[in-house]
Amino acid sequence: MSRSAHPAGPRHGDVLPEGHFTAPPADLNALDPRVWAQSVERGGEGAVAVGGLDVRALAEEFGTPAYVMDEGDFRARCRAWRDAFGPDADVFYAGKAFLSRAVVRWLHEEGLNLDVCSGGELATALAAGMPPERIALHGNNKSTEEIARAIEAGVGRIVLDSFQEIARVAHVARGLGRRQPVQIRVTVGVEAHTHEFIATAHEDQKFGLALAGGQAAEAVRRVLGLESLELTGIHSHIGSQIFDMAGFEVSARRVVGLLTEVRDEHGVELPEIDLGGGLGIAYTPEDDPREPHEIAKALGDIVTRECEAAGLAVPRLSVEPGRAIVGPTAFTLYEVGTLKELEGLRTYVSVDGGMSDNIRTALYDAEYTVALVSRSSEAEPMLSRVVGKHCESGDIVVRDAFLPADLAPGDLLAVPATGAYCRSMASNYNHALRPPVVAVRDGQAREIVRRETEEDLLRLDVG
Ligand SMILES: *Cc1c(COP(=O)(O)O)cnc(C)c1O
């Protein structure tokens, strides 16, 4: 995550507030296309529109807070990934970033595959008609029931994450009279340059089987010895919100190294490798993500080069972007409720959501930007912190932001780049009702996930 202290510093107050901040942007009304969904624009009257629809009308119809998703942008990103990787590779969208039936249909229509990592995600994928052979099941502790449902449904791939799971999946497949295609998830020892909690390929964490020390090679031996498992390849996922391709290159090299060892030891050439997801997006204009075609070229080149050097046929490649597809396609629309100016520090702007609809700021120190979207303003920039309505002082949506000084209750704010890991990580803290996801496309808006109601909450409360 980028963190830059801008030399110009804040404009308001003599005492510098603690923490990090950037200088006010030259134009508070500008919407930087790096962080906003494709169809977002500020209209003539100053209000922002998405998919041709004014946010004030969306707030009126669907209420706030709401996640507003640009369906055209989602589909365009799917196509960009699919086209970049071409017919000799597979793009699996990581469903945990955000999953709903509509999203599954879009993926299906745009030719993507789907990663799921729980029974609930699998159920959603199947309910929306994703062909099972295009689904991969992940997870470091899949239950026997989840494994059985996946095998019965006929999922194309189960990614094995532990020795117990190898035995468990083999046992269930045997019981069902199936031979299940599987990959083995390995940890390649790369420290991805990202937040510790979302870096997953260094050795001291829960995912995968380590290449170092021979766990991964032992897993290959065991899987090859089991009739009910068909080992199709090796899987590596090195983390999330990564900008630097170097980690993927090391990962690709080490995975191909294992394929070479497997060929030498067993005389088997595994036909697939999966290099995972984790490609970063711009949360702020300072973030500089790679485009899908750059990623495809970098990964394709390294895999081809390493395989040629080892005398291996180039395996079929797959990748698993989640955030890079859905993240930039949505913003969260909030209404301002109260403002509190702390002299010499900043103004606290409270909105009608918070950590229940976006936990990433509290969980990962994630950075976001925010804009006034119900109107434009020529007022001076005001150093602000956008906070939620929950009973925690850590309930922060945007830690450091500049908003116009004439901001008032009733104004609408939007936080861009909230398509990934916001609705999917949303909670009912303080019995908040989780916001809807509103998809917009060509002047039409519809809820693809509706707002929760108090009846929804009370339905589970059976005491
Ligand atoms: C989370 C995850 C992904 C997707 O990560 P993004 O950062 O959303 O691209 C892909 N593969 C696996 C195995 C994951 O756990």
CSV table of C-alpha atoms and ligand atoms in Angstrom, one decimal:
chain,number,residue,atom,x,y,z
A,1,MET,CA,0.0,0.0,0.0
A,2,SER,CA,1.4,3.3,-0.9
A,3,ARG,CA,2.0,5.9,1.8
A,4,SER,CA,3.3,9.2,0.7
A,5,ALA,CA,3.9,12.3,2.8
A,6,HIS,CA,3.5,15.0,0.3
A,7,PRO,CA,6.1,17.8,0.7
A,8,ALA,CA,3.4,20.4,0.5
A,9,GLY,CA,1.7,19.1,3.6
A,10,PRO,CA,-1.7,20.1,4.8
A,11,ARG,CA,-3.1,23.5,4.4
A,12,HIS,CA,-5.2,23.7,7.5
A,13,GLY,CA,-3.9,24.1,11.0
A,14,ASP,CA,-0.6,24.9,12.6
A,15,VAL,CA,-0.2,21.7,14.4
A,16,LEU,CA,0.4,18.9,12.0
A,17,PRO,CA,-2.0,16.0,12.6
A,18,GLU,CA,-0.5,12.7,13.2
A,19,GLY,CA,-0.5,10.1,10.6
A,20,HIS,CA,-0.2,10.5,6.9
A,21,PHE,CA,-1.9,12.7,4.4
A,22,THR,CA,-1.4,14.1,1.0
A,23,ALA,CA,-1.6,17.6,-0.2
A,24,PRO,CA,-5.0,18.8,-1.3
A,25,PRO,CA,-5.6,18.0,-5.0
A,26,ALA,CA,-5.5,20.9,-7.4
A,27,ASP,CA,-9.2,20.4,-8.1
A,28,LEU,CA,-11.5,18.9,-5.5
A,29,ASN,CA,-14.2,18.3,-8.1
A,30,ALA,CA,-11.9,16.2,-10.4
A,31,LEU,CA,-12.5,12.5,-10.5
A,32,ASP,CA,-9.3,10.7,-11.2
A,33,PRO,CA,-10.0,7.9,-13.7
A,34,ARG,CA,-7.4,5.7,-12.0
A,35,VAL,CA,-9.6,5.2,-9.0
A,36,TRP,CA,-13.1,5.6,-10.4
A,37,ALA,CA,-15.2,3.1,-12.5
A,38,GLN,CA,-15.1,3.6,-16.2
A,39,SER,CA,-18.5,5.3,-16.7
A,40,VAL,CA,-18.2,7.7,-13.8
A,41,GLU,CA,-18.3,11.4,-14.7
A,42,ARG,CA,-19.4,14.7,-13.2
A,43,GLY,CA,-22.4,16.1,-15.1
A,44,GLY,CA,-23.2,19.6,-16.0
A,45,GLU,CA,-24.9,20.5,-12.8
A,46,GLY,CA,-21.9,19.2,-10.8
A,47,ALA,CA,-23.4,16.0,-9.6
A,48,VAL,CA,-21.7,12.7,-10.5
A,49,ALA,CA,-23.3,10.1,-12.7
A,50,VAL,CA,-22.4,6.5,-13.3
A,51,GLY,CA,-23.7,4.4,-16.2
A,52,GLY,CA,-25.6,7.5,-17.2
A,53,LEU,CA,-27.4,7.8,-13.9
A,54,ASP,CA,-27.2,10.6,-11.4
A,55,VAL,CA,-26.0,9.5,-7.9
A,56,ARG,CA,-28.7,11.6,-6.3
A,57,ALA,CA,-31.4,9.6,-8.2
A,58,LEU,CA,-29.6,6.3,-7.1
A,59,ALA,CA,-29.6,7.5,-3.5
A,60,GLU,CA,-33.2,8.4,-3.7
A,61,GLU,CA,-34.2,5.0,-5.2
A,62,PHE,CA,-31.9,2.6,-3.3
A,63,GLY,CA,-31.0,4.6,-0.2
A,64,THR,CA,-27.6,5.0,1.4
A,65,PRO,CA,-25.1,3.5,2.1
A,66,ALA,CA,-25.0,1.5,-1.2
A,67,TYR,CA,-22.4,-0.1,-3.2
A,68,VAL,CA,-22.8,1.1,-6.8
A,69,MET,CA,-21.2,-1.2,-9.4
A,70,ASP,CA,-20.5,-0.3,-13.1
A,71,GLU,CA,-21.5,-3.5,-14.9
A,72,GLY,CA,-20.0,-2.4,-18.1
A,73,ASP,CA,-16.7,-1.8,-16.4
A,74,PHE,CA,-16.8,-5.2,-14.8
A,75,ARG,CA,-17.5,-6.9,-18.1
A,76,ALA,CA,-14.8,-4.9,-19.8
A,77,ARG,CA,-12.2,-5.9,-17.2
A,78,CYS,CA,-13.2,-9.6,-17.6
A,79,ARG,CA,-12.7,-9.3,-21.4
A,80,ALA,CA,-9.3,-7.5,-20.9
A,81,TRP,CA,-8.1,-10.3,-18.7
A,82,ARG,CA,-9.4,-13.0,-21.0
A,83,ASP,CA,-8.1,-11.4,-24.2
A,84,ALA,CA,-4.7,-10.7,-22.6
A,85,PHE,CA,-4.2,-14.3,-21.6
A,86,GLY,CA,-5.7,-15.8,-24.7
A,87,PRO,CA,-7.0,-19.2,-25.5
A,88,ASP,CA,-4.0,-21.1,-24.0
A,89,ALA,CA,-4.7,-19.9,-20.5
A,90,ASP,CA,-7.6,-19.7,-18.1
A,91,VAL,CA,-8.7,-16.7,-16.0
A,92,PHE,CA,-10.4,-17.7,-12.7
A,93,TYR,CA,-12.1,-14.8,-11.0
A,94,ALA,CA,-11.6,-15.1,-7.2
A,95,GLY,CA,-15.2,-15.1,-6.0
A,96,LYS,CA,-14.2,-14.1,-2.4
A,97,ALA,CA,-13.6,-10.6,-3.7
A,98,PHE,CA,-17.3,-10.2,-4.4
A,99,LEU,CA,-19.8,-12.9,-5.5
A,100,SER,CA,-23.4,-12.8,-6.4
A,101,ARG,CA,-25.6,-14.6,-8.9
A,102,ALA,CA,-25.4,-11.7,-11.3
A,103,VAL,CA,-21.6,-11.6,-11.1
A,104,VAL,CA,-21.5,-15.4,-11.8
A,105,ARG,CA,-23.6,-14.8,-15.0
A,106,TRP,CA,-21.4,-11.9,-16.1
A,107,LEU,CA,-18.3,-14.1,-15.7
A,108,HIS,CA,-19.9,-17.0,-17.5
A,109,GLU,CA,-21.0,-14.7,-20.4
A,110,GLU,CA,-17.5,-13.1,-20.6
A,111,GLY,CA,-15.7,-16.5,-20.7
A,112,LEU,CA,-14.1,-16.5,-17.2
A,113,ASN,CA,-13.8,-19.4,-14.8
A,114,LEU,CA,-14.5,-19.0,-11.1
A,115,ASP,CA,-12.6,-19.8,-7.8
A,116,VAL,CA,-14.7,-20.5,-4.8
A,117,CYS,CA,-13.4,-21.2,-1.3
A,118,SER,CA,-16.4,-22.3,0.7
A,119,GLY,CA,-19.7,-24.2,0.4
A,120,GLY,CA,-21.6,-20.9,0.3
A,121,GLU,CA,-19.5,-19.6,-2.6
A,122,LEU,CA,-19.9,-22.9,-4.4
A,123,ALA,CA,-23.7,-22.8,-3.8
A,124,THR,CA,-23.8,-19.3,-5.3
A,125,ALA,CA,-21.8,-20.4,-8.4
A,126,LEU,CA,-23.9,-23.4,-9.0
A,127,ALA,CA,-27.2,-21.6,-8.4
A,128,ALA,CA,-26.3,-19.1,-11.1
A,129,GLY,CA,-25.4,-21.7,-13.6
A,130,MET,CA,-21.7,-21.7,-13.7
A,131,PRO,CA,-20.6,-24.9,-15.5
A,132,PRO,CA,-19.0,-27.0,-12.7
A,133,GLU,CA,-16.0,-27.8,-14.8
A,134,ARG,CA,-15.1,-24.1,-14.8
A,135,ILE,CA,-15.1,-23.9,-11.0
A,136,ALA,CA,-12.1,-24.4,-8.8
A,137,LEU,CA,-12.4,-25.1,-5.0
A,138,HIS,CA,-9.9,-23.5,-2.7
A,139,GLY,CA,-9.4,-23.3,1.1
A,140,ASN,CA,-7.0,-24.4,3.8
A,141,ASN,CA,-9.6,-26.3,5.8
A,142,LYS,CA,-12.4,-27.5,3.5
A,143,SER,CA,-14.9,-29.6,5.3
A,144,THR,CA,-15.6,-33.2,4.2
A,145,GLU,CA,-19.1,-32.0,3.3
A,146,GLU,CA,-17.8,-29.1,1.1
A,147,ILE,CA,-15.4,-31.5,-0.6
A,148,ALA,CA,-18.2,-34.0,-1.3
A,149,ARG,CA,-20.5,-31.3,-2.7
A,150,ALA,CA,-17.7,-30.1,-5.0
A,151,ILE,CA,-16.9,-33.5,-6.3
A,152,GLU,CA,-20.5,-34.5,-6.7
A,153,ALA,CA,-21.1,-31.3,-8.6
A,154,GLY,CA,-18.2,-32.1,-10.8
A,155,VAL,CA,-15.9,-29.1,-10.2
A,156,GLY,CA,-13.0,-28.9,-12.6
A,157,ARG,CA,-10.3,-28.5,-9.9
A,158,ILE,CA,-9.8,-28.9,-6.2
A,159,VAL,CA,-6.6,-27.1,-4.9
A,160,LEU,CA,-5.1,-29.2,-2.2
A,161,ASP,CA,-3.7,-27.4,0.7
A,162,SER,CA,-2.5,-29.9,3.3
A,163,PHE,CA,-1.5,-33.6,3.8
A,164,GLN,CA,-4.8,-34.3,5.6
A,165,GLU,CA,-6.7,-32.8,2.8
A,166,ILE,CA,-5.0,-35.0,0.2
A,167,ALA,CA,-6.2,-38.1,2.1
A,168,ARG,CA,-9.6,-36.5,2.7
A,169,VAL,CA,-10.3,-35.6,-1.0
A,170,ALA,CA,-9.0,-38.9,-2.2
A,171,HIS,CA,-11.3,-40.7,0.3
A,172,VAL,CA,-14.4,-38.8,-0.7
A,173,ALA,CA,-13.6,-39.2,-4.4
A,174,ARG,CA,-13.1,-42.9,-4.0
A,175,GLY,CA,-16.4,-43.2,-2.2
A,176,LEU,CA,-18.2,-41.4,-5.0
A,177,GLY,CA,-16.5,-43.5,-7.6
A,178,ARG,CA,-14.8,-40.4,-9.1
A,179,ARG,CA,-11.3,-39.5,-10.2
A,180,GLN,CA,-11.0,-35.8,-9.2
A,181,PRO,CA,-8.6,-33.4,-10.9
A,182,VAL,CA,-6.5,-31.6,-8.3
A,183,GLN,CA,-3.7,-29.1,-8.0
A,184,ILE,CA,-1.3,-28.8,-5.1
A,185,ARG,CA,-0.9,-25.4,-3.6
A,186,VAL,CA,2.7,-24.7,-2.8
A,187,THR,CA,4.4,-21.8,-0.9
A,188,VAL,CA,7.3,-20.6,-2.9
A,189,GLY,CA,9.0,-18.5,-0.2
A,190,VAL,CA,8.4,-15.1,-1.8
A,191,GLU,CA,7.7,-12.2,0.5
A,192,ALA,CA,5.2,-10.2,-1.5
A,193,HIS,CA,5.5,-6.5,-0.9
A,194,THR,CA,2.1,-6.0,0.6
A,195,HIS,CA,0.5,-6.0,4.0
A,196,GLU,CA,1.5,-8.9,6.2
A,197,PHE,CA,-2.0,-10.3,6.6
A,198,ILE,CA,-2.5,-10.6,2.8
A,199,ALA,CA,0.9,-11.9,1.9
A,200,THR,CA,0.6,-15.7,1.6
A,201,ALA,CA,3.7,-17.3,0.1
A,202,HIS,CA,6.3,-16.8,2.7
A,203,GLU,CA,6.7,-19.9,4.8
A,204,ASP,CA,5.4,-18.8,8.2
A,205,GLN,CA,1.7,-18.8,7.5
A,206,LYS,CA,-1.2,-21.1,7.1
A,207,PHE,CA,-1.6,-21.7,3.4
A,208,GLY,CA,0.0,-24.3,1.1
A,209,LEU,CA,2.8,-26.8,1.3
A,210,ALA,CA,6.3,-25.4,1.3
A,211,LEU,CA,8.7,-26.0,-1.5
A,212,ALA,CA,11.6,-25.5,0.9
A,213,GLY,CA,12.1,-28.6,3.0
A,214,GLY,CA,10.4,-30.9,0.5
A,215,GLN,CA,6.7,-30.8,1.8
A,216,ALA,CA,5.5,-29.9,-1.7
A,217,ALA,CA,7.5,-32.7,-3.3
A,218,GLU,CA,6.2,-35.1,-0.7
A,219,ALA,CA,2.6,-34.0,-1.5
A,220,VAL,CA,3.2,-34.7,-5.2
A,221,ARG,CA,4.4,-38.2,-4.3
A,222,ARG,CA,1.3,-38.9,-2.2
A,223,VAL,CA,-1.2,-37.5,-4.8
A,224,LEU,CA,0.5,-39.5,-7.6
A,225,GLY,CA,0.0,-42.6,-5.5
A,226,LEU,CA,-3.7,-42.2,-5.2
A,227,GLU,CA,-6.0,-43.7,-7.8
A,228,SER,CA,-8.9,-41.3,-7.1
A,229,LEU,CA,-6.9,-38.1,-7.6
A,230,GLU,CA,-5.6,-36.8,-10.9
A,231,LEU,CA,-2.8,-34.4,-10.4
A,232,THR,CA,-3.0,-31.8,-13.1
A,233,GLY,CA,-0.7,-29.1,-11.8
A,234,ILE,CA,0.9,-26.9,-9.2
A,235,HIS,CA,-0.7,-23.8,-7.7
A,236,SER,CA,0.9,-20.7,-6.1
A,237,HIS,CA,-0.7,-17.5,-4.8
A,238,ILE,CA,1.8,-15.1,-3.3
A,239,GLY,CA,-0.5,-12.4,-1.8
A,240,SER,CA,-2.7,-9.5,-2.6
A,241,GLN,CA,-2.5,-5.9,-3.7
A,242,ILE,CA,0.9,-6.5,-5.4
A,243,PHE,CA,2.3,-4.1,-7.9
A,244,ASP,CA,5.7,-5.5,-8.5
A,245,MET,CA,6.0,-8.4,-11.0
A,246,ALA,CA,9.3,-9.6,-9.5
A,247,GLY,CA,7.4,-11.8,-6.9
A,248,PHE,CA,5.5,-13.5,-9.6
A,249,GLU,CA,8.6,-14.1,-11.6
A,250,VAL,CA,10.3,-15.8,-8.6
A,251,SER,CA,7.1,-17.8,-8.0
A,252,ALA,CA,6.9,-18.9,-11.7
A,253,ARG,CA,10.5,-19.9,-11.7
A,254,ARG,CA,10.1,-22.0,-8.5
A,255,VAL,CA,6.9,-23.6,-9.6
A,256,VAL,CA,8.5,-24.6,-12.9
A,257,GLY,CA,11.5,-25.9,-10.8
A,258,LEU,CA,9.1,-28.2,-9.0
A,259,LEU,CA,7.6,-29.4,-12.3
A,260,THR,CA,11.1,-30.3,-13.4
A,261,GLU,CA,11.7,-32.3,-10.2
A,262,VAL,CA,8.4,-34.1,-10.7
A,263,ARG,CA,9.4,-35.0,-14.2
A,264,ASP,CA,12.8,-36.2,-13.1
A,265,GLU,CA,11.5,-38.2,-10.1
A,266,HIS,CA,8.3,-39.6,-11.5
A,267,GLY,CA,8.6,-39.3,-15.3
A,268,VAL,CA,5.4,-37.2,-15.3
A,269,GLU,CA,5.0,-33.8,-16.9
A,270,LEU,CA,2.2,-32.0,-15.2
A,271,PRO,CA,0.1,-30.1,-17.7
A,272,GLU,CA,-1.0,-27.0,-15.7
A,273,ILE,CA,0.3,-24.3,-13.5
A,274,ASP,CA,-1.7,-21.6,-11.6
A,275,LEU,CA,0.1,-18.5,-10.5
A,276,GLY,CA,-2.8,-17.2,-8.4
A,277,GLY,CA,-4.1,-13.6,-8.1
A,278,GLY,CA,-3.1,-10.7,-6.1
A,279,LEU,CA,-2.6,-8.0,-8.7
A,280,GLY,CA,-3.0,-4.5,-7.2
A,281,ILE,CA,-5.4,-1.8,-8.1
A,282,ALA,CA,-5.3,2.0,-7.6
A,283,TYR,CA,-7.0,2.9,-4.3
A,284,THR,CA,-5.4,6.3,-4.6
A,285,PRO,CA,-4.0,8.1,-7.6
A,286,GLU,CA,-0.5,7.3,-6.3
A,287,ASP,CA,-1.0,3.5,-6.9
A,288,ASP,CA,0.2,2.4,-10.3
A,289,PRO,CA,-1.2,-1.0,-11.2
A,290,ARG,CA,-0.1,-3.1,-14.2
A,291,GLU,CA,-2.5,-3.7,-17.0
A,292,PRO,CA,-3.7,-7.3,-17.8
A,293,HIS,CA,-1.7,-7.4,-21.0
A,294,GLU,CA,1.5,-6.5,-19.2
A,295,ILE,CA,0.9,-9.1,-16.6
A,296,ALA,CA,0.0,-11.7,-19.2
A,297,LYS,CA,3.2,-11.0,-21.1
A,298,ALA,CA,5.4,-11.0,-18.1
A,299,LEU,CA,4.0,-14.3,-16.8
A,300,GLY,CA,3.9,-15.9,-20.2
A,301,ASP,CA,7.5,-15.0,-21.0
A,302,ILE,CA,8.9,-16.2,-17.7
A,303,VAL,CA,7.0,-19.5,-17.8
A,304,THR,CA,8.0,-20.2,-21.4
A,305,ARG,CA,11.7,-19.3,-20.7
A,306,GLU,CA,11.9,-21.5,-17.7
A,307,CYS,CA,10.2,-24.4,-19.3
A,308,GLU,CA,12.4,-24.2,-22.4
A,309,ALA,CA,15.5,-24.1,-20.2
A,310,ALA,CA,14.2,-27.2,-18.4
A,311,GLY,CA,13.2,-29.0,-21.6
A,312,LEU,CA,9.5,-29.1,-20.4
A,313,ALA,CA,6.5,-28.6,-22.6
A,314,VAL,CA,4.9,-25.2,-21.6
A,315,PRO,CA,2.0,-26.0,-19.3
A,316,ARG,CA,-1.4,-24.4,-19.5
A,317,LEU,CA,-1.3,-21.3,-17.3
A,318,SER,CA,-4.1,-20.0,-15.1
A,319,VAL,CA,-4.4,-16.9,-13.0
A,320,GLU,CA,-6.9,-15.8,-10.4
A,321,PRO,CA,-7.5,-12.1,-10.3
A,322,GLY,CA,-10.3,-11.0,-7.8
A,323,ARG,CA,-9.6,-7.4,-6.8
A,324,ALA,CA,-8.2,-6.4,-10.2
A,325,ILE,CA,-11.5,-7.2,-11.8
A,326,VAL,CA,-14.1,-6.1,-9.4
A,327,GLY,CA,-12.3,-3.6,-7.1
A,328,PRO,CA,-12.3,-0.6,-9.4
A,329,THR,CA,-15.8,-1.2,-10.7
A,330,ALA,CA,-17.7,0.0,-7.6
A,331,PHE,CA,-17.9,2.9,-5.2
A,332,THR,CA,-19.7,3.2,-1.9
A,333,LEU,CA,-22.3,6.0,-1.8
A,334,TYR,CA,-22.8,7.5,1.7
A,335,GLU,CA,-24.8,10.4,3.1
A,336,VAL,CA,-23.1,12.9,5.4
A,337,GLY,CA,-24.8,13.0,8.8
A,338,THR,CA,-22.6,15.1,11.1
A,339,LEU,CA,-19.4,17.2,10.9
A,340,LYS,CA,-17.1,17.9,13.9
A,341,GLU,CA,-14.3,20.3,13.4
A,342,LEU,CA,-11.3,19.7,15.7
A,343,GLU,CA,-9.4,23.0,15.8
A,344,GLY,CA,-5.9,22.6,14.4
A,345,LEU,CA,-6.4,19.0,13.6
A,346,ARG,CA,-9.1,18.0,11.1
A,347,THR,CA,-12.8,17.7,10.6
A,348,TYR,CA,-14.5,14.4,11.4
A,349,VAL,CA,-17.2,13.7,8.8
A,350,SER,CA,-19.6,11.0,9.9
A,351,VAL,CA,-21.4,9.0,7.2
A,352,ASP,CA,-24.2,6.5,7.5
A,353,GLY,CA,-22.1,3.4,7.1
A,354,GLY,CA,-18.5,2.6,8.2
A,355,MET,CA,-16.5,-0.4,9.3
A,356,SER,CA,-19.6,-2.7,8.7
A,357,ASP,CA,-19.4,-2.0,5.0
A,358,ASN,CA,-15.7,-1.4,4.7
A,359,ILE,CA,-13.5,-3.1,7.2
A,360,ARG,CA,-10.3,-2.7,5.1
A,361,THR,CA,-9.2,0.6,6.6
A,362,ALA,CA,-9.3,-0.8,10.1
A,363,LEU,CA,-8.1,-4.3,9.1
A,364,TYR,CA,-5.2,-3.4,6.7
A,365,ASP,CA,-4.7,0.3,7.2
A,366,ALA,CA,-6.0,0.5,3.6
A,367,GLU,CA,-6.1,3.9,2.0
A,368,TYR,CA,-9.0,5.3,0.1
A,369,THR,CA,-10.0,8.6,-1.5
A,370,VAL,CA,-13.4,10.2,-1.2
A,371,ALA,CA,-15.3,12.9,-3.2
A,372,LEU,CA,-18.4,15.0,-2.8
A,373,VAL,CA,-20.7,13.6,-5.5
A,374,SER,CA,-24.1,15.2,-5.1
A,375,ARG,CA,-22.8,18.6,-6.2
A,376,SER,CA,-19.6,20.3,-7.1
A,377,SER,CA,-18.0,22.9,-4.8
A,378,GLU,CA,-15.6,25.8,-5.2
A,379,ALA,CA,-15.0,25.9,-1.4
A,380,GLU,CA,-11.5,25.6,0.1
A,381,PRO,CA,-10.2,22.1,0.8
A,382,MET,CA,-10.7,21.0,4.4
A,383,LEU,CA,-8.5,18.3,5.9
A,384,SER,CA,-11.0,15.6,6.9
A,385,ARG,CA,-11.4,12.1,8.2
A,386,VAL,CA,-14.4,10.2,7.0
A,387,VAL,CA,-15.7,8.0,9.8
A,388,GLY,CA,-18.7,5.7,10.2
A,389,LYS,CA,-21.5,5.4,12.8
A,390,HIS,CA,-20.2,2.4,14.7
A,391,CYS,CA,-19.1,2.3,18.4
A,392,GLU,CA,-15.4,2.2,17.8
A,393,SER,CA,-13.0,5.1,17.4
A,394,GLY,CA,-11.2,2.9,14.8
A,395,ASP,CA,-14.3,3.0,12.6
A,396,ILE,CA,-12.6,5.0,9.9
A,397,VAL,CA,-13.5,4.8,6.2
A,398,VAL,CA,-11.0,7.3,4.8
A,399,ARG,CA,-8.2,8.3,7.2
A,400,ASP,CA,-7.0,11.4,5.4
A,401,ALA,CA,-9.0,13.2,2.8
A,402,PHE,CA,-9.6,16.7,1.6
A,403,LEU,CA,-13.2,17.7,1.2
A,404,PRO,CA,-14.7,21.1,0.4
A,405,ALA,CA,-15.1,23.3,3.5
A,406,ASP,CA,-18.8,23.9,2.7
A,407,LEU,CA,-19.6,20.2,3.2
A,408,ALA,CA,-22.9,19.8,5.0
A,409,PRO,CA,-25.3,17.1,6.4
A,410,GLY,CA,-27.3,15.6,3.5
A,411,ASP,CA,-24.4,15.8,1.0
A,412,LEU,CA,-23.5,12.6,-0.7
A,413,LEU,CA,-20.0,11.3,-0.6
A,414,ALA,CA,-18.6,8.4,-2.6
A,415,VAL,CA,-15.5,6.3,-1.8
A,416,PRO,CA,-14.2,4.7,-5.0
A,417,ALA,CA,-12.5,1.3,-5.5
A,418,THR,CA,-14.7,-0.5,-3.0
A,419,GLY,CA,-15.8,-3.4,-5.3
A,420,ALA,CA,-13.5,-5.9,-3.8
A,421,TYR,CA,-13.5,-7.2,-0.2
A,422,CYS,CA,-16.0,-4.6,1.0
A,423,ARG,CA,-19.5,-6.2,0.6
A,424,SER,CA,-17.9,-9.6,0.8
A,425,MET,CA,-16.4,-8.7,4.2
A,426,ALA,CA,-19.4,-6.7,5.4
A,427,SER,CA,-20.7,-7.4,8.9
A,428,ASN,CA,-23.8,-6.7,11.0
A,429,TYR,CA,-21.8,-4.9,13.7
A,430,ASN,CA,-24.2,-2.7,15.8
A,431,HIS,CA,-26.9,-4.6,13.9
A,432,ALA,CA,-26.1,-2.6,10.8
A,433,LEU,CA,-28.1,-3.6,7.8
A,434,ARG,CA,-25.7,-4.6,5.1
A,435,PRO,CA,-26.0,-2.3,2.1
A,436,PRO,CA,-27.3,-3.3,-1.3
A,437,VAL,CA,-25.1,-3.7,-4.4
A,438,VAL,CA,-26.7,-1.7,-7.2
A,439,ALA,CA,-25.5,-2.6,-10.7
A,440,VAL,CA,-25.8,0.2,-13.3
A,441,ARG,CA,-25.5,-0.2,-17.0
A,442,ASP,CA,-26.6,2.0,-19.9
A,443,GLY,CA,-28.9,4.2,-17.9
A,444,GLN,CA,-30.5,1.2,-16.0
A,445,ALA,CA,-30.0,0.4,-12.3
A,446,ARG,CA,-31.0,-2.6,-10.4
A,447,GLU,CA,-30.2,-4.2,-7.1
A,448,ILE,CA,-28.2,-7.4,-7.6
A,449,VAL,CA,-27.9,-7.8,-3.8
A,450,ARG,CA,-30.7,-6.1,-1.9
A,451,ARG,CA,-30.3,-4.2,1.3
A,452,GLU,CA,-30.8,-6.2,4.4
A,453,THR,CA,-33.8,-5.5,6.5
A,454,GLU,CA,-34.5,-5.7,10.2
A,455,GLU,CA,-36.6,-8.7,9.4
A,456,ASP,CA,-33.5,-10.4,7.9
A,457,LEU,CA,-31.7,-9.7,11.2
A,458,LEU,CA,-34.5,-11.0,13.4
A,459,ARG,CA,-35.1,-14.1,11.3
A,460,LEU,CA,-31.8,-15.5,12.5
A,461,ASP,CA,-32.5,-14.5,16.1
A,462,VAL,CA,-34.6,-17.5,17.2
A,463,GLY,CA,-34.0,-17.3,21.0
B,1,LIG,C1,-7.6,-14.3,-2.6
B,1,LIG,C2,-7.1,-15.1,-3.6
B,1,LIG,C3,-7.1,-14.7,-4.9
B,1,LIG,C4,-7.5,-13.3,-5.4
B,1,LIG,O1,-6.7,-12.3,-4.8
B,1,LIG,P1,-6.9,-10.8,-5.3
B,1,LIG,O2,-5.9,-10.1,-4.5
B,1,LIG,O3,-8.3,-10.5,-5.1
B,1,LIG,O4,-6.5,-10.9,-6.8
B,1,LIG,C5,-6.6,-15.6,-5.9
B,1,LIG,N1,-6.3,-16.9,-5.6
B,1,LIG,C6,-6.3,-17.3,-4.3
B,1,LIG,C7,-5.9,-18.7,-4.0
B,1,LIG,C8,-6.7,-16.5,-3.3
B,1,LIG,O5,-6.7,-16.9,-2.0
